[in-house]
Amino acid sequence: FEVPLSYHHTPLLFYAPKKLPPTRVNEMGLQLDIPALISSYFGIDNKGTQGIPFDIYPRKYAYFSADDKLGVINEE
């Protein structure tokens, strides 16, 4: 079934000009990846979450739920 992706696309913005250089990452990520991504930006070893820093290790796909359906997307 087709699932509208407009409801499942959320831009993520970090603003810390004194800590982070301007960077644009166009990789797919999940909410559970955000702590791992922040940890990698600040050089903190992150083994406490199941997430990955998707700017370093891009995901091949992402999954999400939409009411009573599950969706999976990839670059195509």
CSV table of C-alpha atoms in Angstrom, one decimal:
chain,number,residue,atom,x,y,z
A,1,PHE,CA,0.0,0.0,0.0
A,2,GLU,CA,1.1,3.5,-0.7
A,3,VAL,CA,1.9,5.5,2.5
A,4,PRO,CA,2.3,9.3,2.1
A,5,LEU,CA,5.9,10.2,3.0
A,6,SER,CA,5.1,13.9,3.7
A,7,TYR,CA,3.9,12.9,7.2
A,8,HIS,CA,7.1,11.0,7.9
A,9,HIS,CA,9.8,13.4,6.8
A,10,THR,CA,11.3,15.6,9.6
A,11,PRO,CA,14.3,17.8,9.1
A,12,LEU,CA,16.8,17.9,11.9
A,13,LEU,CA,18.8,20.9,12.7
A,14,PHE,CA,21.6,21.4,15.2
A,15,TYR,CA,22.8,25.0,15.8
A,16,ALA,CA,26.1,25.2,17.7
A,17,PRO,CA,28.3,27.5,15.6
A,18,LYS,CA,31.1,27.5,18.2
A,19,LYS,CA,31.1,23.7,18.4
A,20,LEU,CA,30.1,22.3,15.0
A,21,PRO,CA,31.2,23.3,11.5
A,22,PRO,CA,28.4,23.9,8.9
A,23,THR,CA,27.5,20.5,7.5
A,24,ARG,CA,24.6,19.1,5.5
A,25,VAL,CA,23.8,15.4,5.8
A,26,ASN,CA,21.3,13.9,3.4
A,27,GLU,CA,21.2,10.4,4.7
A,28,MET,CA,18.2,8.6,6.2
A,29,GLY,CA,18.0,8.3,9.9
A,30,LEU,CA,15.7,7.2,12.6
A,31,GLN,CA,14.7,8.9,15.9
A,32,LEU,CA,16.7,6.4,17.8
A,33,ASP,CA,19.8,7.5,15.9
A,34,ILE,CA,19.8,11.0,17.2
A,35,PRO,CA,21.6,10.3,20.5
A,36,ALA,CA,24.3,8.4,18.6
A,37,LEU,CA,24.6,11.2,16.1
A,38,ILE,CA,25.0,13.9,18.8
A,39,SER,CA,27.5,11.7,20.6
A,40,SER,CA,29.6,11.3,17.5
A,41,TYR,CA,29.6,15.1,16.9
A,42,PHE,CA,31.0,15.7,20.3
A,43,GLY,CA,33.5,12.8,20.4
A,44,ILE,CA,31.6,10.8,23.0
A,45,ASP,CA,31.7,7.0,22.9
A,46,ASN,CA,28.1,5.9,22.5
A,47,LYS,CA,27.4,2.2,23.3
A,48,GLY,CA,24.3,2.9,25.4
A,49,THR,CA,21.8,3.2,22.5
A,50,GLN,CA,20.8,1.0,19.5
A,51,GLY,CA,21.2,4.0,17.2
A,52,ILE,CA,24.0,4.7,14.8
A,53,PRO,CA,25.6,8.0,13.7
A,54,PHE,CA,24.0,7.9,10.2
A,55,ASP,CA,26.3,10.6,8.9
A,56,ILE,CA,29.2,8.2,9.3
A,57,TYR,CA,27.4,4.9,8.7
A,58,PRO,CA,24.5,5.6,6.3
A,59,ARG,CA,21.5,3.4,6.7
A,60,LYS,CA,20.4,1.4,3.7
A,61,TYR,CA,16.7,1.8,4.7
A,62,ALA,CA,14.5,3.4,7.3
A,63,TYR,CA,11.3,2.1,8.8
A,64,PHE,CA,8.3,3.8,10.3
A,65,SER,CA,4.7,3.2,11.3
A,66,ALA,CA,1.7,4.9,9.9
A,67,ASP,CA,-1.5,4.2,11.9
A,68,ASP,CA,-2.1,0.5,11.2
A,69,LYS,CA,0.7,0.1,8.6
A,70,LEU,CA,4.5,-0.3,8.7
A,71,GLY,CA,6.6,1.5,6.1
A,72,VAL,CA,10.1,0.9,4.9
A,73,ILE,CA,12.0,3.3,2.6
A,74,ASN,CA,15.4,3.3,0.9
A,75,GLU,CA,17.1,5.7,-1.5
A,76,GLU,CA,14.9,4.6,-4.4
